XYZ file of C-alpha atoms in Angstrom:
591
model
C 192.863 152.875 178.171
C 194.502 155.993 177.651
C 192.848 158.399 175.231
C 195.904 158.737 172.785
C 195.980 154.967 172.737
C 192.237 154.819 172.240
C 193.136 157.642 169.444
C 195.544 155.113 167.837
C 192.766 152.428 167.456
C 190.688 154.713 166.090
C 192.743 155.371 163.097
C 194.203 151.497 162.319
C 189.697 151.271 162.308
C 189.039 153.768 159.804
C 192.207 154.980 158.229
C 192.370 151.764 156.610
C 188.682 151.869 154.453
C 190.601 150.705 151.193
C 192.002 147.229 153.092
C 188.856 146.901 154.796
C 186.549 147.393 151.558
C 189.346 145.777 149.486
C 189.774 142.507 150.943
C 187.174 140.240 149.126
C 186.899 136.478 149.091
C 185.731 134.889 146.149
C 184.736 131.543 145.329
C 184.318 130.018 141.795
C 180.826 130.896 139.580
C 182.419 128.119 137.055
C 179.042 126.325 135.673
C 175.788 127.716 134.335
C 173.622 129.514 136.585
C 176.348 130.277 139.519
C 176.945 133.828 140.136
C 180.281 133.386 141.962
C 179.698 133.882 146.281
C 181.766 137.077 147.300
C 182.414 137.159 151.038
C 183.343 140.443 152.214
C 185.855 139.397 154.140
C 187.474 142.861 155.229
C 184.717 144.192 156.304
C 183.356 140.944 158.191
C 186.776 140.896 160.082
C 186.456 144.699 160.857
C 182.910 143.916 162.665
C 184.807 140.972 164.589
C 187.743 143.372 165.541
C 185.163 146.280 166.982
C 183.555 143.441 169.356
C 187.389 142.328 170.580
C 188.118 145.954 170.924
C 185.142 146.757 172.772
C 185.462 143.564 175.465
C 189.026 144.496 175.865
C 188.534 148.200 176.935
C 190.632 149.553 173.624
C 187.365 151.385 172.143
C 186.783 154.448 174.387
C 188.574 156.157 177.131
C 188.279 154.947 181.106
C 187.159 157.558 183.721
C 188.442 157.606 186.262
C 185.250 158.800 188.046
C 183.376 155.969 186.915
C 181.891 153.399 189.723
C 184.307 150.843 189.817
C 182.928 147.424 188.094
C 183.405 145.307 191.217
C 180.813 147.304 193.124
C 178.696 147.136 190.121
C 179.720 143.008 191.133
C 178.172 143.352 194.368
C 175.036 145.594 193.263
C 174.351 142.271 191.013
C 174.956 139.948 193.607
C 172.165 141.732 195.851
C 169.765 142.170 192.732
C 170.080 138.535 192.218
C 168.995 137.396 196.247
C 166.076 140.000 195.646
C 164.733 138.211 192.488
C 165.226 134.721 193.979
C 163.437 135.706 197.146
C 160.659 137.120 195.111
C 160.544 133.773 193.106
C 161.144 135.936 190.263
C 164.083 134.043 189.020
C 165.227 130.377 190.236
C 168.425 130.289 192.442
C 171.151 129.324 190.301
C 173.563 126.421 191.265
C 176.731 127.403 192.720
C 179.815 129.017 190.541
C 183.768 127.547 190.562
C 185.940 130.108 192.125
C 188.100 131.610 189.707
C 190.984 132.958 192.260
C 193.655 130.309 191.217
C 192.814 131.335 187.243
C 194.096 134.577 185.623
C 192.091 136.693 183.632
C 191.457 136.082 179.965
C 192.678 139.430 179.270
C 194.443 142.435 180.786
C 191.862 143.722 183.053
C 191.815 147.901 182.015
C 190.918 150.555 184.613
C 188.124 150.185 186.840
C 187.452 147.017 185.407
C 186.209 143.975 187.305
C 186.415 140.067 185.952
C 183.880 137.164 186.660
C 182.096 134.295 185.143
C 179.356 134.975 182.992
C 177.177 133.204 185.224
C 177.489 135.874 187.876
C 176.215 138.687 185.924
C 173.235 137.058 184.257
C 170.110 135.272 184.402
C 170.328 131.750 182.368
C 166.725 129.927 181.225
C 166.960 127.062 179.551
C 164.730 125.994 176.481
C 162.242 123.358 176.722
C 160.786 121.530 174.013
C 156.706 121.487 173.176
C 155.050 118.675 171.655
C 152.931 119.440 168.532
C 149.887 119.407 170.124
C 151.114 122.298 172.613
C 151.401 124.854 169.751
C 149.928 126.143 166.685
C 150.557 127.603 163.481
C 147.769 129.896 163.944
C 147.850 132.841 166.501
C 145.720 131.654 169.116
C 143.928 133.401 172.175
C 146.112 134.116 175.181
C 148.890 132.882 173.270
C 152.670 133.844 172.854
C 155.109 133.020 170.036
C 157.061 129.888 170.142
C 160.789 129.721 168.919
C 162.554 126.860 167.902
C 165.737 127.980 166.539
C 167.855 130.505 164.763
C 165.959 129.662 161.608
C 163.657 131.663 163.178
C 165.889 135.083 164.186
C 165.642 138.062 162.468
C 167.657 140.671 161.683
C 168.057 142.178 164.982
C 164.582 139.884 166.519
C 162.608 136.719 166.151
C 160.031 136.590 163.545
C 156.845 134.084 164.608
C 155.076 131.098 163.044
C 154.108 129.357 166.262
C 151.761 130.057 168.967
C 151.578 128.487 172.326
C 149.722 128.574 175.965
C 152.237 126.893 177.779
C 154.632 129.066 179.422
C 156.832 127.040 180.692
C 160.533 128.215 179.718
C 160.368 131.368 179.010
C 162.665 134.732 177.394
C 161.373 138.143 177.873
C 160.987 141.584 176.260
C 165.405 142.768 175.892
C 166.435 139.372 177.041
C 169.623 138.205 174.708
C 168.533 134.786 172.856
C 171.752 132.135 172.098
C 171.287 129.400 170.138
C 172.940 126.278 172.047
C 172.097 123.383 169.765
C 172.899 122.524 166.470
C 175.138 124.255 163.225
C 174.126 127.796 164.567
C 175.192 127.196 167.968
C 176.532 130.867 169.465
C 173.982 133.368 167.364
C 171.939 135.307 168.652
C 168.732 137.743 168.659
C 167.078 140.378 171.207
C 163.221 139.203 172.335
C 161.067 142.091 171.202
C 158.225 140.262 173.444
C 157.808 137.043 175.843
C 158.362 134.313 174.510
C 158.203 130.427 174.582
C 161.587 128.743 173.500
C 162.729 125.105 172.731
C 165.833 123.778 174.114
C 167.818 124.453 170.868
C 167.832 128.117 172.243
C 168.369 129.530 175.975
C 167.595 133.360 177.272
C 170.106 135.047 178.962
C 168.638 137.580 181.164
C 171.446 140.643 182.277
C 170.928 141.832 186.167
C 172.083 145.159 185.909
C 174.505 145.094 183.429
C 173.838 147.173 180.211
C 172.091 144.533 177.899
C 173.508 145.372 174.851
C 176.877 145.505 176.166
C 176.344 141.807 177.537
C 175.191 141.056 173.792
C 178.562 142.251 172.637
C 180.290 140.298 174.323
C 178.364 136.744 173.197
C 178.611 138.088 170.280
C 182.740 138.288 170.464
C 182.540 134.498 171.998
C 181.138 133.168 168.817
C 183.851 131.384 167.775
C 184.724 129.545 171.297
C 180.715 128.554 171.197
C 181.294 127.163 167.593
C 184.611 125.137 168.895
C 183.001 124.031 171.692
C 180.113 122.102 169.493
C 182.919 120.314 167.180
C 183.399 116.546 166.960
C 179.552 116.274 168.451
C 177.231 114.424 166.166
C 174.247 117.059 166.938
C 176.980 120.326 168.340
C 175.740 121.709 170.921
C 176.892 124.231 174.189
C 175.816 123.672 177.750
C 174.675 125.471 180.367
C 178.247 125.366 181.981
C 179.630 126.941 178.770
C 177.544 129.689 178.752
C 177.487 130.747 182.831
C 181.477 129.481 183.374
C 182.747 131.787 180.677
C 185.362 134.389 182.595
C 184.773 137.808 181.322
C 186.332 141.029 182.386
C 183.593 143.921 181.883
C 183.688 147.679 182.391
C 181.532 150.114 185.099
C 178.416 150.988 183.933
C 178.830 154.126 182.692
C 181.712 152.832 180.278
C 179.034 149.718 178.912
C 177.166 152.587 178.047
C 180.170 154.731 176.061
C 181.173 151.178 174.452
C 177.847 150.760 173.274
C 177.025 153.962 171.396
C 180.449 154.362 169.660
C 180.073 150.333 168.603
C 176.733 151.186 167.371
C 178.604 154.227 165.630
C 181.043 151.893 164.206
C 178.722 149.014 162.676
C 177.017 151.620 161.451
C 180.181 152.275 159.483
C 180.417 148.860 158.579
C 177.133 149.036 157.279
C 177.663 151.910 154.982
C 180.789 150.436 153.571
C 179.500 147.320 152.904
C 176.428 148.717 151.067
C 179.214 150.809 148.503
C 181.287 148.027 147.870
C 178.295 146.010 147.382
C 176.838 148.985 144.938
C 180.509 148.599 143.248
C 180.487 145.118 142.246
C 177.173 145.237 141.178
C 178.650 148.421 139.012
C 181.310 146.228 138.325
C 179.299 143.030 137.155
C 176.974 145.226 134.739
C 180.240 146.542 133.161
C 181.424 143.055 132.345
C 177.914 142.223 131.161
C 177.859 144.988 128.719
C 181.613 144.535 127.231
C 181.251 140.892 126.995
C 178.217 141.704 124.788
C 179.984 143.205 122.097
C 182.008 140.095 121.986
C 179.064 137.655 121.590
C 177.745 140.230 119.038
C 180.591 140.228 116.989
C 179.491 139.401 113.543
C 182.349 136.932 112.345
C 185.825 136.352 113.926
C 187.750 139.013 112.196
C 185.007 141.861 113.988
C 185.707 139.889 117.128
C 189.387 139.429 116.975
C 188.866 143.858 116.569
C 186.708 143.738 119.696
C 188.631 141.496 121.363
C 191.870 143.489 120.595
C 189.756 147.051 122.202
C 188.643 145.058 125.322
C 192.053 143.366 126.052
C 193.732 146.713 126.717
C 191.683 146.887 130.073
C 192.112 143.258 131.183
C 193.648 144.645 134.374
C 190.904 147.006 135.365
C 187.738 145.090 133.679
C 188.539 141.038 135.140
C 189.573 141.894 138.588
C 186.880 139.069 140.260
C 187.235 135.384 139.920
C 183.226 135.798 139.106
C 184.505 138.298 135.802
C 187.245 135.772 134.917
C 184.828 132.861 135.149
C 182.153 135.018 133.167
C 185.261 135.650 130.337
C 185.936 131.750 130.200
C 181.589 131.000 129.585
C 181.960 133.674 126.945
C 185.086 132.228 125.129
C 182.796 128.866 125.055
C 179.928 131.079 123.631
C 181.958 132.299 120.935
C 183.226 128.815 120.061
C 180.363 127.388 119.522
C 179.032 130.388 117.758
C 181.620 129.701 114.825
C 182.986 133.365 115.856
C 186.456 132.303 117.833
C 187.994 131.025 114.095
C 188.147 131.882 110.567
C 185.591 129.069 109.040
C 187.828 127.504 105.804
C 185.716 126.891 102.568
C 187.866 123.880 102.150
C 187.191 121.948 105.370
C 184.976 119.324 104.742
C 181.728 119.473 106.183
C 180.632 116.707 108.640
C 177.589 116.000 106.647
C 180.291 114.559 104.570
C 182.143 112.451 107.322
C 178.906 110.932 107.771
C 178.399 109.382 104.384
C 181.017 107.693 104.089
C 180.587 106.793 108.338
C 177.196 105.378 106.950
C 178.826 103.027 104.242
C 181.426 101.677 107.042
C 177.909 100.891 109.053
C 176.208 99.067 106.234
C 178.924 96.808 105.319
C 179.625 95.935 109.476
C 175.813 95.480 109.173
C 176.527 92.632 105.891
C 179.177 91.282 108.152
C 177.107 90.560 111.209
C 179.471 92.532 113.311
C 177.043 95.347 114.723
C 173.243 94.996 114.433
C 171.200 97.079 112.467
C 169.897 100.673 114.462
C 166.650 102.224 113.875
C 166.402 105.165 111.899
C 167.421 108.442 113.365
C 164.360 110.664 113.478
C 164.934 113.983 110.912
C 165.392 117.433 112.447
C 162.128 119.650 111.853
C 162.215 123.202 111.362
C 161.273 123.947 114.960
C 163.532 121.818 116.388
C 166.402 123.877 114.335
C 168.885 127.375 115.791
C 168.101 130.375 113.963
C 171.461 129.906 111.785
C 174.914 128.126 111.685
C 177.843 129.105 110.078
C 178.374 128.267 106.697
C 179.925 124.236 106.371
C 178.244 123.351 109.886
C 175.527 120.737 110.364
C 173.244 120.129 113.048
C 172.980 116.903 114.135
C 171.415 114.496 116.829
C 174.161 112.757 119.125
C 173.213 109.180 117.849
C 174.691 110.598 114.613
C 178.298 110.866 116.123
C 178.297 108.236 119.152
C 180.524 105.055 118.468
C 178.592 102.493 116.805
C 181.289 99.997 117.335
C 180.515 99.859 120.981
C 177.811 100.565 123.144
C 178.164 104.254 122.843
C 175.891 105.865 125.285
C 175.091 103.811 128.686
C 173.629 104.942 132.561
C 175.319 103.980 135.435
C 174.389 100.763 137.106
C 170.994 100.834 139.223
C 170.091 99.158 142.690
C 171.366 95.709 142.724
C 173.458 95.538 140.109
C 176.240 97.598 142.290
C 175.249 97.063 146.354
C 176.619 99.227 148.636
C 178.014 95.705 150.383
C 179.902 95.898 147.132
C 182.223 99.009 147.637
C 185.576 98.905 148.964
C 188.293 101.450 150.135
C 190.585 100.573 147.094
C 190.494 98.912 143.886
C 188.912 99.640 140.123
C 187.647 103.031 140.964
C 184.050 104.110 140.525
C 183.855 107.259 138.839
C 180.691 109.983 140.421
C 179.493 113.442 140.119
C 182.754 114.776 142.232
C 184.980 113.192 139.728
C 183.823 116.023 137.415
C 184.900 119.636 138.237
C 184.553 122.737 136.544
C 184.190 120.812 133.120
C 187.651 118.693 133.913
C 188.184 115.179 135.590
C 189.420 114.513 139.020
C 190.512 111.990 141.050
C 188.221 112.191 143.752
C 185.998 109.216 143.904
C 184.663 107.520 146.483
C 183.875 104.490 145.586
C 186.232 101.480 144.610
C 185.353 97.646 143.389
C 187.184 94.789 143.135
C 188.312 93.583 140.063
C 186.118 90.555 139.554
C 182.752 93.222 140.263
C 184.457 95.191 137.245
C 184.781 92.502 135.094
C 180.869 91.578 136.092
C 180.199 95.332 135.423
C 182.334 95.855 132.154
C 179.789 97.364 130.132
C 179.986 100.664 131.969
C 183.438 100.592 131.767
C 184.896 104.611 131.048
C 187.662 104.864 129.383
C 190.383 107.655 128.259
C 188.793 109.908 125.440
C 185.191 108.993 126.986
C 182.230 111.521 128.157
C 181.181 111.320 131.387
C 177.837 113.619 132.145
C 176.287 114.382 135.373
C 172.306 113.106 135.236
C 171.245 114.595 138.261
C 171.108 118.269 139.651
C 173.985 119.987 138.090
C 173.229 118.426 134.487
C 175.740 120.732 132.462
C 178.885 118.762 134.250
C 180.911 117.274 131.682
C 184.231 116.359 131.226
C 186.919 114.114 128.911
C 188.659 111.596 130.457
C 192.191 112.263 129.781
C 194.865 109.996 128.378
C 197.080 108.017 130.965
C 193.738 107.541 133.244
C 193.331 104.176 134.416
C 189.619 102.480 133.797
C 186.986 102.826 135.831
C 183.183 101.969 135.716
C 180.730 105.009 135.866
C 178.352 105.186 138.949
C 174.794 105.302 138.822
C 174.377 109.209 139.077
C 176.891 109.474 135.459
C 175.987 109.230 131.769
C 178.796 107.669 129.628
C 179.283 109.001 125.455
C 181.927 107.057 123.460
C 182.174 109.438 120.569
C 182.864 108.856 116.687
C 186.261 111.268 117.016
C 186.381 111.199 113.498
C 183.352 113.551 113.503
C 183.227 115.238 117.145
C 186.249 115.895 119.270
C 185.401 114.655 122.289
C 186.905 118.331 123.653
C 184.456 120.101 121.333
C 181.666 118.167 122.625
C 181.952 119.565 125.936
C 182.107 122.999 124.532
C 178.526 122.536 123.077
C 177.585 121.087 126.346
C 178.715 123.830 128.190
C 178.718 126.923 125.764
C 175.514 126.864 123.478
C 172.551 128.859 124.871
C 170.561 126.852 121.847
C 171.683 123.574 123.656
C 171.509 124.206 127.551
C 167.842 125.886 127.380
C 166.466 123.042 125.344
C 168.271 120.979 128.048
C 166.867 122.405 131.188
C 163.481 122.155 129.722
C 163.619 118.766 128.818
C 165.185 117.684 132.457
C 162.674 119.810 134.678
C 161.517 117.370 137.704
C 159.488 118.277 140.409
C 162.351 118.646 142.772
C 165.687 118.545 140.429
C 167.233 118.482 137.114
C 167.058 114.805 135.667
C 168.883 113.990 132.262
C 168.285 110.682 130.679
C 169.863 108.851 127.395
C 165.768 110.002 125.821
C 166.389 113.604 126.285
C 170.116 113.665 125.081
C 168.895 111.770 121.982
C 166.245 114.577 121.550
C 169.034 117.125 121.328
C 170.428 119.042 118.398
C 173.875 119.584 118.220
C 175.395 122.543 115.672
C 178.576 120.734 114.370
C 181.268 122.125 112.649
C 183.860 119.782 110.100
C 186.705 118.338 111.870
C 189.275 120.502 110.316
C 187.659 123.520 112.336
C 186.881 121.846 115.396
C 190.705 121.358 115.903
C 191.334 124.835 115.541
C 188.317 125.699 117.998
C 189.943 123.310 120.514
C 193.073 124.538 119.900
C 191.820 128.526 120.090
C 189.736 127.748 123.622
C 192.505 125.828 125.304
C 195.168 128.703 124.291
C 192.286 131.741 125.515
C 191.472 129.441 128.932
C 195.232 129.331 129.960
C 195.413 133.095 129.437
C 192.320 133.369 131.916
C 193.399 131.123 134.173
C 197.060 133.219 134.633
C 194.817 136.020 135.092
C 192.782 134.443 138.051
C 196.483 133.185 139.783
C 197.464 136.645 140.144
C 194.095 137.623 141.151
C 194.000 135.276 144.332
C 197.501 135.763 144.945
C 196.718 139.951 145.366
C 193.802 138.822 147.441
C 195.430 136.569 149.486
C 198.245 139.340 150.337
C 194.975 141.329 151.028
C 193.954 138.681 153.501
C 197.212 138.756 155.182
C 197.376 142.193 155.401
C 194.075 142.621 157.169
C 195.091 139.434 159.400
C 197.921 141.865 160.171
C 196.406 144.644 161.006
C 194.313 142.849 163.356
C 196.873 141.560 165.067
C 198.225 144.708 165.150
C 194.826 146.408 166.673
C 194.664 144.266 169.619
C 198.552 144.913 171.080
């Protein structure tokens, strides 16, 4: 490649640092505890595009006065009889001519092409039983890799020992993974080592190792298509030594591989300031948000609120930040700091006396049993304050005596997986909750005779459904115009009293009160996962505010939420422009 061309390259590569740094992908941090996954995408595609450059010759210069690569082809070919006569290597099985197929890609100056095979050593992996290694380093012993679990940063790290020397990669040798999800990574051997089939060594004869590396490296994403619609993925032999590749003279492999060092070294350095940035970034939002939550009552807030609105544009500019907004809007909510409190609302302690006559005469009527006594709140169980007309409350206070109002999903026979059909009365699951609103998206369907058989965990429109297991904050209403469904066993269903707790404002508590969600996740620690039962939601105290108020909250949230969400749209439609320019650019690059 010509060295204005090369020139050219050079400066789509790094006089575009602002696209490269810019172009972010975010997913989501909706939910307690989830910090919102940023994949640097720019710069990720920038380390993809140096590989392609490099394998294509569009990175440095040719010389004309380098050794041609097809004698560097024949130098190999002689290296390779020497090692097999030596019984240094095994003799490899013989190649597919490639003179009826073209070239993957234009073949640059003193280039040569070949299959991979023809330039390399290949030794397959062989598996050990456990009582051919140990966990402890053992005399006359050698590591033993089983997989990419296993690579380091640039090599293996070691955990098993072994005598048995039987497939084996040596010091420099290039290690691919050929089984399983990781299927094309790969690590340098710092020593000899014992592998397992999930991994073969491919051993360069005379060809620069690092520039071999490389140019795996570039095939990861034909290894990863080649292991697709395979129940354990996998690459063979084949795929690795049949691979046409087009590679430079030697004294190019070299040039390619110091100025791609050079340039991942880049990478490196931007990565580490934009990841400096957003951590800047994030302890910005932190602070800011603060003042919010530490407004005193909701005319200081609407003030605060008014200062930090003016730099929406610059502060909110990750999904993560928007996300972090939305939790603090819920924070506020349930603080009694979003709206005015009214002196003249009428408290819910109130609602419930005259909630506790309606019970007593039912009760006189035989139409709902007599409950047990809700236990009192004691001082310890109690937040350090509520706002003036609120009352705490446990949730048997407000669930709908009328019905069962709190049931689990059915358990082990009662639904058999025999049971389930592709269509039908749908069975409702954890994915039918997302982001604190109801989808669509079971999996599970019965037929209407099991419904009627399972009617008591019927969910209707205006119930709760909770998540019990794992992620035990997901909540959500069902919304008017759903059709029933029965809950599954992994859900929680709450028919509320509305009359005293908005079902809406419910799920603001659930998801919004620091008082509510630390008692919770102490109460639901299991050895392995959170667990929530109908025990520990009965345990729970619940600040409630009268009716009156709670309608205003909803009303205040919903209003906020929609404001956020705008904000977010326009934020992933500027990102995704960003992807598309950096898709372009690429495109661009390799011309």
């Amino acid at each position: 490649m010509a060295v204005d061309a090369v020139d050219k390259v050079q400066q789509l590569l790094t006089g575009n640092i602002d696209l490269w740094t810019g172009t972010i992908e975010q997913k989501s941090s909706a939910g307690r505890g989830n910090n919102g996954k940023k994949h640097l995408h720019g710069i990720k595609k920038l380390r993809e595009l140096i590989l392609e450059l490099a394998v294509r010759g569009k990175l440095v210069p040719q010389d004309s006065n380098d050794e041609p690569a097809c004698v560097l082809l024949e130098q190999v070919a002689v290296e390779r009889d020497r090692l097999v006569k030596e019984n240094k290597i095994k003799k490899p099985k013989k190649l597919p001519k490639i003179e009826n197929e073209e070239p993957p890609l234009e073949l640059p100056e003193g280039w040569a092409y070949a299959r991979l095979g023809a330039l390399i050593n290949l030794v397959s992996g062989q598996h050990l039983k456990p009582t051919e290694y140990s966990r402890e380093c053992i005399q006359d012993g050698i590591p033993y890799i089983t997989g990419p679990a296993e690579f380091g940063c640039i090599s293996p790290t070691f955990s098993k020992y072994t005598i048995e020397k039987r497939a084996l990669a040596q010091t420099g040798d290039i290690l691919i993974t050929c089984k399983g999800s990781g299927i094309g990574k790969t690590n340098i051997s710092n020593r000899t080592l014992a592998i397992s089939r999930q991994l073969m060594s491919i051993q360069p004869l005379l060809i620069n190792k690092s520039y071999i590396k490389l140019f795996v490296d570039s095939l990861y994403g034909y290894f990863q298509s080649k292991g697709t619609g395979i129940a354990i993925p996998g690459i063979s032999r084949e795929d690795i030594t049949e691979c046409i590749v087009i590679f430079p003279p030697l004294q190019e492999q070299h040039r390619i591989v110091t100025k791609v060092d050079e340039l991942m070294a880049l990478c490196d350095q931007l990565e580490q300031q934009t990841e400096r940035q957003i951590d800047a970034h994030q302890q910005l939002v932190d602070i800011l948000l603060g003042t919010l939550t530490q407004s005193q009552n909701a005319d200081a807030l609407a003030e605060n609120w008014a200062r930090l609105s003016q730099h929406f544009g610059t502060l909110f500019t990750t999904v993560a930040s928007i996300d972090q907004l939305k939790q603090t809007i819920l924070q506020l909510a349930v603080m009694g700091k979003l709206v005015p409190q009214n002196p003249n609302d009428e408290p819910a302690s109130e609602l419930l006396k005259r909630i506790a006559t309606e019970k007593e005469q039912l009760i006189k009527e035989k139409k709902i049993k007599k409950q047990k006594p809700i236990p009192p709140i004691n001082s310890d169980e109690r937040p350090t304050a509520i706002p003036i007309g609120w009352s705490l409350l446990r949730i048997e206070h407000f669930l709908d005596f009328r019905k069962r109002g709190m049931i689990t999903g059915p358990f082990g026979s009662a639904l058999k997986k025999s049971e389930h059909q592709e269509s039908g009365v749908p069975v409702w699951g954890i994915e039918s909750i997302k982001h604190g609103r109801f989808t669509h998206r079971n999996k599970i369907f019965v037929s209407s005779e099991k419904a009627k058989e399972l009617k008591a965990f019927n969910a209707a429109p205006g119930d709760l459904i909770i998540s019990r297991s794992g992620t035990i904050d997901e909540i959500c209403t069902i919304p008017a115009g759903t059709e029933n469904g029965l809950i599954s066993t992994n859900l929680l269903r709450v028919s509320l009293l509305d009359s005293i707790v908005m079902p809406e404002y419910f799920c603001f508590i659930f998801k919004g009160n620091d008082f509510v969600l630390e008692r919770l996740e102490q109460l639901c620690a299991g050895t392995t996962r959170l667990f929530l039962n109908q025990s520990i939601l009965k345990s729970l105290i619940f600040p409630v505010p009268p009716l009156e108020e709670q309608h205003r909250i909803v009303t205040k949230v919903n209003e906020l939420f929609t404001l956020c969400d705008q904000l977010k749209d326009r934020l992933q439609q500027n990102q995704h422009t960003q992807l598309l320019l950096t898709d372009t650019l690429i495109q661009e690059s390799l011309k």
